[in-house]
Short mmCIF file of C-alpha atoms and ligand atoms in Angstrom, two decimals:
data_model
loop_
_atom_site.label_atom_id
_atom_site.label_comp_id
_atom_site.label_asym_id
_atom_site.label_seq_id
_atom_site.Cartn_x
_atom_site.Cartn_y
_atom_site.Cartn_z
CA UNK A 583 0.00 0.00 0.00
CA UNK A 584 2.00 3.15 -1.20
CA UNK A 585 0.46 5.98 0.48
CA UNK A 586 1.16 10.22 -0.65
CA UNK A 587 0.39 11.25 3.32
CA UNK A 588 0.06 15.27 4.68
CA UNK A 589 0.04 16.68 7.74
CA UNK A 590 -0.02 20.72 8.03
CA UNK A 591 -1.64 20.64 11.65
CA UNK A 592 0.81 23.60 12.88
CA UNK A 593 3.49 25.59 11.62
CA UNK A 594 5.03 22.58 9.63
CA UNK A 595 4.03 22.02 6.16
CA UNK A 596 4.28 17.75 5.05
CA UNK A 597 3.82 15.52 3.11
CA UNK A 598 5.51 12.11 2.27
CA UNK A 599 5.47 8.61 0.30
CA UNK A 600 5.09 5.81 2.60
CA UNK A 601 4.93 2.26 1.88
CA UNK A 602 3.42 -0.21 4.86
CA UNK A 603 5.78 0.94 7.26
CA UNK A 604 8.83 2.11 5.05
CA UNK A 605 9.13 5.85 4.37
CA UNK A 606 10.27 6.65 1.09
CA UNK A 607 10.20 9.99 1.22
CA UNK A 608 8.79 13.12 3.81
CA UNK A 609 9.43 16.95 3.63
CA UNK A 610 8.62 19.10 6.37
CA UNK A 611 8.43 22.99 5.62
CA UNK A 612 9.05 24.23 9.03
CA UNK A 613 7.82 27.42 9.39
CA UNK A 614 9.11 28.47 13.09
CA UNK A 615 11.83 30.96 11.99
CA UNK A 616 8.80 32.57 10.66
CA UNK A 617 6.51 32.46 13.94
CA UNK A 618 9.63 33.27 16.46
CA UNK A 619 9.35 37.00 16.42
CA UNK A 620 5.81 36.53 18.07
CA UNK A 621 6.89 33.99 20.51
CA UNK A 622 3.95 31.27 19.08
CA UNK A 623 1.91 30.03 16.13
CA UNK A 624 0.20 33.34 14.68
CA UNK A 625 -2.88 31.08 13.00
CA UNK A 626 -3.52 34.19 10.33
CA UNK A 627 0.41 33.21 8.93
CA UNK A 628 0.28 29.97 9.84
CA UNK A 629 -2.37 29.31 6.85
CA UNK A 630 -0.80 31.72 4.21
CA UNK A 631 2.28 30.19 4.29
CA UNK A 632 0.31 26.55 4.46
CA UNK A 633 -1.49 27.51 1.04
CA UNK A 634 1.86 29.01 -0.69
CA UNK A 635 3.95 25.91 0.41
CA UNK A 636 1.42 23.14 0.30
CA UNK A 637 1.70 22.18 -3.67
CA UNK A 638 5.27 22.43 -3.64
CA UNK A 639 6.34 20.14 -0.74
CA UNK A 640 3.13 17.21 -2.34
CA UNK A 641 5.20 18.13 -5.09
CA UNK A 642 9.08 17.09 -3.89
CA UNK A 643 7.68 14.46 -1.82
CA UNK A 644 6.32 13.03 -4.81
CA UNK A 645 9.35 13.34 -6.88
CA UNK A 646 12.01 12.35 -4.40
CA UNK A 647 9.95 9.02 -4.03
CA UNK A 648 9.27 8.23 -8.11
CA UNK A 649 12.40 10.61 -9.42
CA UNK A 650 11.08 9.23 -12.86
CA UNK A 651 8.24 9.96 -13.17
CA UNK A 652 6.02 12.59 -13.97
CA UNK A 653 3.74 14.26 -11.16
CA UNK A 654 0.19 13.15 -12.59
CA UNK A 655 1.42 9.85 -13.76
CA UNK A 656 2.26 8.99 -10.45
CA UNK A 657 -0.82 9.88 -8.75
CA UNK A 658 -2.52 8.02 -11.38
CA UNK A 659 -0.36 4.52 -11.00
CA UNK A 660 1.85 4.16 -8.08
CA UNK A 661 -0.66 5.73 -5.15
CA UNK A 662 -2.78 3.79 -3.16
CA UNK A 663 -4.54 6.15 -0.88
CA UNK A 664 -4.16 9.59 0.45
CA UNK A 665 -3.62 10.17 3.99
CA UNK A 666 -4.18 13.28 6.36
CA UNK A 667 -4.10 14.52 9.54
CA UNK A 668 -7.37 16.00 10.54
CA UNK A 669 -6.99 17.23 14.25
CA UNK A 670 -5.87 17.65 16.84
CA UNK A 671 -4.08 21.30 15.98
CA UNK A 672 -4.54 24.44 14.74
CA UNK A 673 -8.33 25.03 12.73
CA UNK A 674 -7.02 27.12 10.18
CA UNK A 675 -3.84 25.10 9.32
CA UNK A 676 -5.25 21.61 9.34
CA UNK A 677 -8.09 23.01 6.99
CA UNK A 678 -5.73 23.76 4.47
CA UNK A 679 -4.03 19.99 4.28
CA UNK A 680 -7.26 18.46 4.79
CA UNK A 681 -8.63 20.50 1.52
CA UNK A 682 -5.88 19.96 -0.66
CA UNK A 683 -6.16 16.15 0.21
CA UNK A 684 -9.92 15.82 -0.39
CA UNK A 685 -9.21 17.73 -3.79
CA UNK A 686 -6.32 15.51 -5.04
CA UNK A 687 -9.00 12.47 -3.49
CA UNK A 688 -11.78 13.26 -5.65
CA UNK A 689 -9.67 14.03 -8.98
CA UNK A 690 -7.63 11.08 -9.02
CA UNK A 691 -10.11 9.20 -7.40
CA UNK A 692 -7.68 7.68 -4.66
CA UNK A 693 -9.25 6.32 -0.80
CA UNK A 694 -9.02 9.58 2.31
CA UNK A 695 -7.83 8.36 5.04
CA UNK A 696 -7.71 10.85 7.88
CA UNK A 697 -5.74 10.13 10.52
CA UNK A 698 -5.54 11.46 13.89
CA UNK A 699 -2.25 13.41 15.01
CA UNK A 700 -1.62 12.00 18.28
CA UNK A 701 -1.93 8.32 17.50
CA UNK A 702 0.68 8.96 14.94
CA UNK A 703 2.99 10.44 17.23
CA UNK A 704 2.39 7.76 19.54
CA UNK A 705 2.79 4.87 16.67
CA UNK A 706 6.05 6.44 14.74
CA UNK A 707 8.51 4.40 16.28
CA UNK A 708 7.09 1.65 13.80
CA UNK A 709 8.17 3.88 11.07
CA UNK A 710 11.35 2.25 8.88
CA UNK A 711 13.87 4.71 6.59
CA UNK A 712 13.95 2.75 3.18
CA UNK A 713 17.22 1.27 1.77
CA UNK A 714 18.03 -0.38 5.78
CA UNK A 715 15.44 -2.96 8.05
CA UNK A 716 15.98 -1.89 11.45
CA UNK A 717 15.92 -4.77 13.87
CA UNK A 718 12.88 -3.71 16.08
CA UNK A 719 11.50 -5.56 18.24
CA UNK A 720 7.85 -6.11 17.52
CA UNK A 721 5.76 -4.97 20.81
CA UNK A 722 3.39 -7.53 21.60
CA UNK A 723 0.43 -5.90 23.18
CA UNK A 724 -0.65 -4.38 25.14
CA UNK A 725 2.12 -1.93 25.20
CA UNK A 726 2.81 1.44 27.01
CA UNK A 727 2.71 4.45 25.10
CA UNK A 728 4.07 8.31 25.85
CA UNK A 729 3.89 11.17 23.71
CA UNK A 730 4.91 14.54 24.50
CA UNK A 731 4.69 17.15 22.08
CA UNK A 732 3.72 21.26 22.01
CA UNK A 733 0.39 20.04 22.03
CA UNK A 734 0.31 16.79 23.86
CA UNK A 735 1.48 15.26 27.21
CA UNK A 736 -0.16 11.49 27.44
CA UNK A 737 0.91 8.55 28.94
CA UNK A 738 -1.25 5.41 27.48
CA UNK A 739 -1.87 1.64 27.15
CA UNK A 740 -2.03 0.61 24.01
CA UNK A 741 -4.03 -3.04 23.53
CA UNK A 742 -4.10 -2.75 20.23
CA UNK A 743 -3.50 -0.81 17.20
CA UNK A 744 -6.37 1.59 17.18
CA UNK A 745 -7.41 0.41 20.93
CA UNK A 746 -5.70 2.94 23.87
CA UNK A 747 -6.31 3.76 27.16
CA UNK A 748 -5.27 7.16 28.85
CA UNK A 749 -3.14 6.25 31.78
CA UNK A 750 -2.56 10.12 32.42
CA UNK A 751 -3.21 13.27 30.72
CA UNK A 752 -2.36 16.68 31.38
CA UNK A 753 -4.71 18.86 33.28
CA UNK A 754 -3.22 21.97 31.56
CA UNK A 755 -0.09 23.01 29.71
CA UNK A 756 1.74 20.17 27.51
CA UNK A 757 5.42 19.29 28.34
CA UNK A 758 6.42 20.79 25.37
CA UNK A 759 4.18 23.84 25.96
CA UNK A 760 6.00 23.89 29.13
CA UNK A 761 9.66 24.11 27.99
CA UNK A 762 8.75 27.13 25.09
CA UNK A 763 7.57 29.07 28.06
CA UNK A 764 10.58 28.55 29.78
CA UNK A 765 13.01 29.27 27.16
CA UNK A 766 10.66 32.33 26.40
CA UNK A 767 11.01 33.92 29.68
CA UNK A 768 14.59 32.85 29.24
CA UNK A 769 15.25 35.05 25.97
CA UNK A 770 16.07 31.56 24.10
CA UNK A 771 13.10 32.34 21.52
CA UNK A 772 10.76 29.90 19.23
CA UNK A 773 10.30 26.93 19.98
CA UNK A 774 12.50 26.53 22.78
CA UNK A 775 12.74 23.22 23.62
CA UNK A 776 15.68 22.29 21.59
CA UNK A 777 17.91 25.58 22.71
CA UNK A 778 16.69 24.90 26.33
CA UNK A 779 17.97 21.74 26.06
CA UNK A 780 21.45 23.30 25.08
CA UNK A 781 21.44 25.30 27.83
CA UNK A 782 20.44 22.62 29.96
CA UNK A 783 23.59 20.68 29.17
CA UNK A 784 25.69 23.69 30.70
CA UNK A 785 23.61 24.57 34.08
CA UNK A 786 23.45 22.91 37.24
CA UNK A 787 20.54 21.56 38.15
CA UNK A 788 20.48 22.08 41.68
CA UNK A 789 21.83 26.09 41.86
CA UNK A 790 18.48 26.75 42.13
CA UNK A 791 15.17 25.69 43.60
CA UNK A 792 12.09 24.77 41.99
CA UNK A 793 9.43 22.07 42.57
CA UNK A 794 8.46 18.98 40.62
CA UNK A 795 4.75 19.35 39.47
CA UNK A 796 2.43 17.79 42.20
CA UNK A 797 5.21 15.86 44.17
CA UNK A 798 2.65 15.70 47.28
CA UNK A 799 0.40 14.41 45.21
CA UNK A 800 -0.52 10.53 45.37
CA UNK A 801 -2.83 10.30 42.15
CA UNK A 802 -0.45 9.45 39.02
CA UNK A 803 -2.71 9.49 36.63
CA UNK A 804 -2.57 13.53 35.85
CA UNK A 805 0.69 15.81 34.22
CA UNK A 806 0.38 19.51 35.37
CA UNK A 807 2.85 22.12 34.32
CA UNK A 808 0.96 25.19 35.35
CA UNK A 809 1.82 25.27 38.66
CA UNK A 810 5.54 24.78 37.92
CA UNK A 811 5.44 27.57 35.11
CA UNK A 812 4.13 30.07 37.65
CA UNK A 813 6.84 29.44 40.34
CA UNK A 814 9.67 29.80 37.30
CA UNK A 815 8.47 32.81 36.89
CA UNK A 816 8.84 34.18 39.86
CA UNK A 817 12.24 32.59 40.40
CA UNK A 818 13.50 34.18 37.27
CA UNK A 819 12.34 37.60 38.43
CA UNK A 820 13.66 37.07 41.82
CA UNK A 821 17.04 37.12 40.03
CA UNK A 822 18.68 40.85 39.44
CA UNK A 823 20.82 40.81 36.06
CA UNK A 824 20.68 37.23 35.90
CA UNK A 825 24.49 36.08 34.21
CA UNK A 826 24.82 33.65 31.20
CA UNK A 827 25.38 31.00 33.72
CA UNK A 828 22.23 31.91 35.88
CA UNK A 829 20.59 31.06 32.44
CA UNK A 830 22.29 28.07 32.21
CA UNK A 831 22.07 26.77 35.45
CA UNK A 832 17.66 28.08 35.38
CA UNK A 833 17.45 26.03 32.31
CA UNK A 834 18.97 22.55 33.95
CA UNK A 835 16.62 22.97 36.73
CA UNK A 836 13.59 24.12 34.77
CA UNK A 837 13.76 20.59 32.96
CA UNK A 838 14.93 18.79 35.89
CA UNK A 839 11.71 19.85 37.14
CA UNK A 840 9.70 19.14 34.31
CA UNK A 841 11.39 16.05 33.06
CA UNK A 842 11.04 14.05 37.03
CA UNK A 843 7.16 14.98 36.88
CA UNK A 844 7.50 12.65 33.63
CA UNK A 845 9.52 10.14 35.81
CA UNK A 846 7.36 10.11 38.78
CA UNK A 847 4.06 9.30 36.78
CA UNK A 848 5.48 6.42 34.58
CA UNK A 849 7.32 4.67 37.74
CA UNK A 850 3.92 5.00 39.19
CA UNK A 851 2.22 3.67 36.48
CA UNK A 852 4.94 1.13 35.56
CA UNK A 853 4.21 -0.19 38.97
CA UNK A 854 0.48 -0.19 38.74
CA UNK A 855 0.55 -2.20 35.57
CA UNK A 856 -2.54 -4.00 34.90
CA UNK A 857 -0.62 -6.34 32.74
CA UNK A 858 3.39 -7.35 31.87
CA UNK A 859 4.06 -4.62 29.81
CA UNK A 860 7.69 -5.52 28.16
CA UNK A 861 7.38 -2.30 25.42
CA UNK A 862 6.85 1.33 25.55
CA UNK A 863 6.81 3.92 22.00
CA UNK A 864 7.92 7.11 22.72
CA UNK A 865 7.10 9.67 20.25
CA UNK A 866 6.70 13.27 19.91
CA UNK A 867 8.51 16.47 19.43
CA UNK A 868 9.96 16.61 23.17
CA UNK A 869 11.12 12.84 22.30
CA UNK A 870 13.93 14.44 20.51
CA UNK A 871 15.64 15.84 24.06
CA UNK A 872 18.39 13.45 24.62
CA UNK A 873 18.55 13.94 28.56
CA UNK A 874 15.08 12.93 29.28
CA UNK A 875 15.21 9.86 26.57
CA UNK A 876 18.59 8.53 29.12
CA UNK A 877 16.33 9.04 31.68
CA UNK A 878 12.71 7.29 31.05
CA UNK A 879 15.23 4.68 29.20
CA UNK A 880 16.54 3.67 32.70
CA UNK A 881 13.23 3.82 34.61
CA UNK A 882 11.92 1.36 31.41
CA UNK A 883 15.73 -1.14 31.53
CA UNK A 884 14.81 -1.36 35.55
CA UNK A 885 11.30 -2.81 34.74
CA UNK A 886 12.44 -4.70 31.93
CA UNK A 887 10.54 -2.93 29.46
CA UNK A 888 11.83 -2.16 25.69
CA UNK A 889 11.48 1.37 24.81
CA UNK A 890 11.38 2.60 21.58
CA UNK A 891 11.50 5.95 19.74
CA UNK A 892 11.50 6.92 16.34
CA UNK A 893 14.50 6.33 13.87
CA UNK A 894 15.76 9.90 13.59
CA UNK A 895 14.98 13.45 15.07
CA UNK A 896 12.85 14.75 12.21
CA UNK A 897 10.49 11.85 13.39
CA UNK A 898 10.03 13.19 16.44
CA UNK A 899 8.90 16.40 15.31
CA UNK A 900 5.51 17.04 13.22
CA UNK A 901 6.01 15.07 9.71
CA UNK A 902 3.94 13.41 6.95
CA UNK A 903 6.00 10.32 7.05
CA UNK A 904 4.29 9.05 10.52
CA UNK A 905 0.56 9.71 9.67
CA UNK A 906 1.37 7.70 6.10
CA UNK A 907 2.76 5.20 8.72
CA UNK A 908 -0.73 5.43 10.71
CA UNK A 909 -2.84 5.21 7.65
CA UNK A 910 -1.59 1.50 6.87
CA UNK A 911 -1.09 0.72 10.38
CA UNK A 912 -4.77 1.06 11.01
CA UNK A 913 -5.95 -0.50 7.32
CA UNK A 914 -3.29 -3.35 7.00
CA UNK A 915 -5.60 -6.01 6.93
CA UNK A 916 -7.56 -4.01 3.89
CA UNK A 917 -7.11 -5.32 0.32
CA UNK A 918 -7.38 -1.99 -2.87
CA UNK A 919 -10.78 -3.41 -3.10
CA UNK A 920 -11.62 -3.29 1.22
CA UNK A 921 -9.74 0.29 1.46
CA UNK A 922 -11.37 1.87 -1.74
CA UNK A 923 -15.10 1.09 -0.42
CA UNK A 924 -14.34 2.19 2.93
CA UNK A 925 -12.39 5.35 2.15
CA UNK A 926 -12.96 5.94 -1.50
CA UNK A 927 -16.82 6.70 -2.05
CA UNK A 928 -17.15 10.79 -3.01
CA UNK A 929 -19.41 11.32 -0.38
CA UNK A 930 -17.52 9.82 2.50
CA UNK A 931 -14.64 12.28 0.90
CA UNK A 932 -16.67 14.71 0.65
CA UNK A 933 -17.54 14.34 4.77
CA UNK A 934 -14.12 14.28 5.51
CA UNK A 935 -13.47 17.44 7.76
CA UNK A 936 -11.34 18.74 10.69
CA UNK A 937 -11.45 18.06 13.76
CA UNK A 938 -9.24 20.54 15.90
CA UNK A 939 -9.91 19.03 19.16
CA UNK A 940 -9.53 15.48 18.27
CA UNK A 941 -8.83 13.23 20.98
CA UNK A 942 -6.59 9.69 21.14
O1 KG4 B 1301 5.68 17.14 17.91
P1 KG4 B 1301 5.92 18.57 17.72
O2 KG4 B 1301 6.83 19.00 16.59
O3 KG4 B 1301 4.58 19.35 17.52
C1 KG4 B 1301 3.38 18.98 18.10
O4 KG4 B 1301 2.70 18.06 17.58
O5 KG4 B 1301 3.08 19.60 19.15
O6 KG4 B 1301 6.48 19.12 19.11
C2 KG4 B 1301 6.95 20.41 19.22
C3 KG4 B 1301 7.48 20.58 20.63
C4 KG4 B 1301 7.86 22.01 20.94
O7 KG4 B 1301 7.30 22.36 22.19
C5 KG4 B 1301 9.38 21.95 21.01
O8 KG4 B 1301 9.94 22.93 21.88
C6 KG4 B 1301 9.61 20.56 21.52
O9 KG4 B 1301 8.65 19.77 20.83
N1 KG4 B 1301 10.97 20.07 21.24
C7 KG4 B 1301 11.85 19.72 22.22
C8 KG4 B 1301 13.05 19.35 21.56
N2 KG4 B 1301 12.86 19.48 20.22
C9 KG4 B 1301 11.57 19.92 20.05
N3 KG4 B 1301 11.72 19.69 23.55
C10 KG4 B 1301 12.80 19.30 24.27
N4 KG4 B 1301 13.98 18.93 23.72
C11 KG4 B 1301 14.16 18.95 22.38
N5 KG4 B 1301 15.33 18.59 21.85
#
């Protein structure tokens, strides 16, 4: 099943060629440089530069997959399906992927299938680069799963492909969320994340105090980063002239905070287990921070549990190539005949819409 998947739920423009679970190809348009001067998404730009971008990258994505080939032929003979995210994210944004994809549906009469945004962050450790099998270990189910992402923060069983149960969710900000705030009050800009993670590296953790989200709390089953957001801030302005090292050293703590609130609630939940849980996928654009992958990796070797995260970075991150992954994950057992009368009829195309608040 070759699938031509999008995904423009944010400030990322996709699209890729996936094939069962292989990625051929996936080109993400970030956008960020664009949204940093306004510390966040600004929807209004977020669309215009969806629409300007969104033929060009279907475009490469198509033609770094089939190189010989022309554009139309290969929509006509080597695609399967069509794949999209519709929700969660951004109204606006995930209106303009989910358009284009319903238009190229109905033209060249291809199946929709929309896929939801957080499942494929959770499920993109299945994802395989072409050209090289990695050796992964299937997960028999049920399996835990974590994503956390600008958007997301959910721990979750998964009993089957298409089958999850929240284990814990966040009752406010996401982790990701989290870490742009911090790197925002910080002056480290959009998205911060990835430079607070730098900054991290050089800091010391303990120069300064701050308090792990709910640590005199005995329910696991919740994230919460409000709490610790507020008390950051009025560390940081407790500070006169903070030095390059205070920002160092406010980083380290700010996701030593963050990252043992992750800890806490999987140990807890680890420990709870309603079954033997030997696997957990890790996905999602916080994924990418080394330090807290070394650190949920332990808490997982000391149960015995497998964890697994995506084959590179830009997998982490928002990118086509995971909800092409999705798509056949969830329709694998579906022949062209099965996959064209469930996702192919105009009118069901025609139905397909977003769905900004889509939950896993
Ligand atoms: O998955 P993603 O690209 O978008 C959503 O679906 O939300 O995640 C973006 C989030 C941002 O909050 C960004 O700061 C964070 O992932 N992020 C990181 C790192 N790289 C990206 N957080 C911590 N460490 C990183 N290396």
């Amino acid at each position: 099943m070759k699938i031509l998947a999008i995904d423009t739920s944010c400030d990322e423009t996709s699209a890729a060629i996936t094939e069962h679970k292989i990625i051929h190809s996936n080109i993400v348009w970030s956008q960020s440089s664009l949204h940093s001067s306004f510390g966040g998404v600004l929807p209004s730009l977020a669309q215009r530069q969806h629409q300007e971008r969104i033929d060009f990258v279907v475009q490469k994505a198509l033609k770094n997959a089939f190189p010989r080939h022309t554009i139309y032929g290969i929509l006509h003979t080597k695609i399967d399906a069509i794949a999209v995210t519709v929700g969660p994210g951004l109204a606006v944004a995930l209106a303009v992927g989910v358009n284009y994809a319903k238009d190229l549906a109905l033209k060249y009469k291809k199946p929709l299938i929309p896929v939801n945004h957080i499942e494929a962050h959770l499920l993109s450790p299945f994802a395989q680069p072409k050209n090289k099998m990695l050796k992964m270990q299937m997960p028999n189910f049920p399996t835990l799963g974590l994503v956390l992402s600008g958007g997301t923060t959910i721990l979750c069983l998964i009993k089957n492909i298409g089958e999850y149960e929240i284990l814990a969710n966040t009752a406010d900000d996401a982790l990701g969320e989290a870490l742009d705030k911090a790197a925002r009050l910080l002056g480290l800009g959009y998205p911060g994340g990835a430079i607070l993670e730098k900054f991290a590296k050089l800091g010391d953790p303990n120069k300064y105090k701050l308090p792990v989200p709910l640590i005199g709390d005995v329910v696991k089953n919740r994230f919460s980063y409000s709490g610790l957001k507020t008390a950051f801030v009025r560390l940081f302005e407790s500070i006169k002239n903070p030095t390059k090292q205070d920002i160092y050293d406010l980083a380290a703590r700010f996701q030593n905070s963050a990252f043992k609130h992750i800890e806490r609630v999987l140990e807890y939940q680890i420990s709870h287990k309603p079954y033997v849980i030997s696997h957990m996928l890790f996905g999602g654009g916080v994924a990418a921070n080394v330090e807290l992958r070394k650190r949920l990796r332990k808490i997982c070797k000391n149960n015995n549990i497998i964890m697994h995260t995506p084959y590179s970075l830009k997998l982490c991150g928002d990118n086509a190539g995971m909800i092409g992954v999705t798509a056949y994950l969830n329709n694998k057992m579906l022949n062209a005949k099965k996959l064209k009368a469930k996702y192919g009829g105009k009118k069901f195309i025609e139905s397909v819409d977003i769905n900004p608040k889509l939950k896993l």
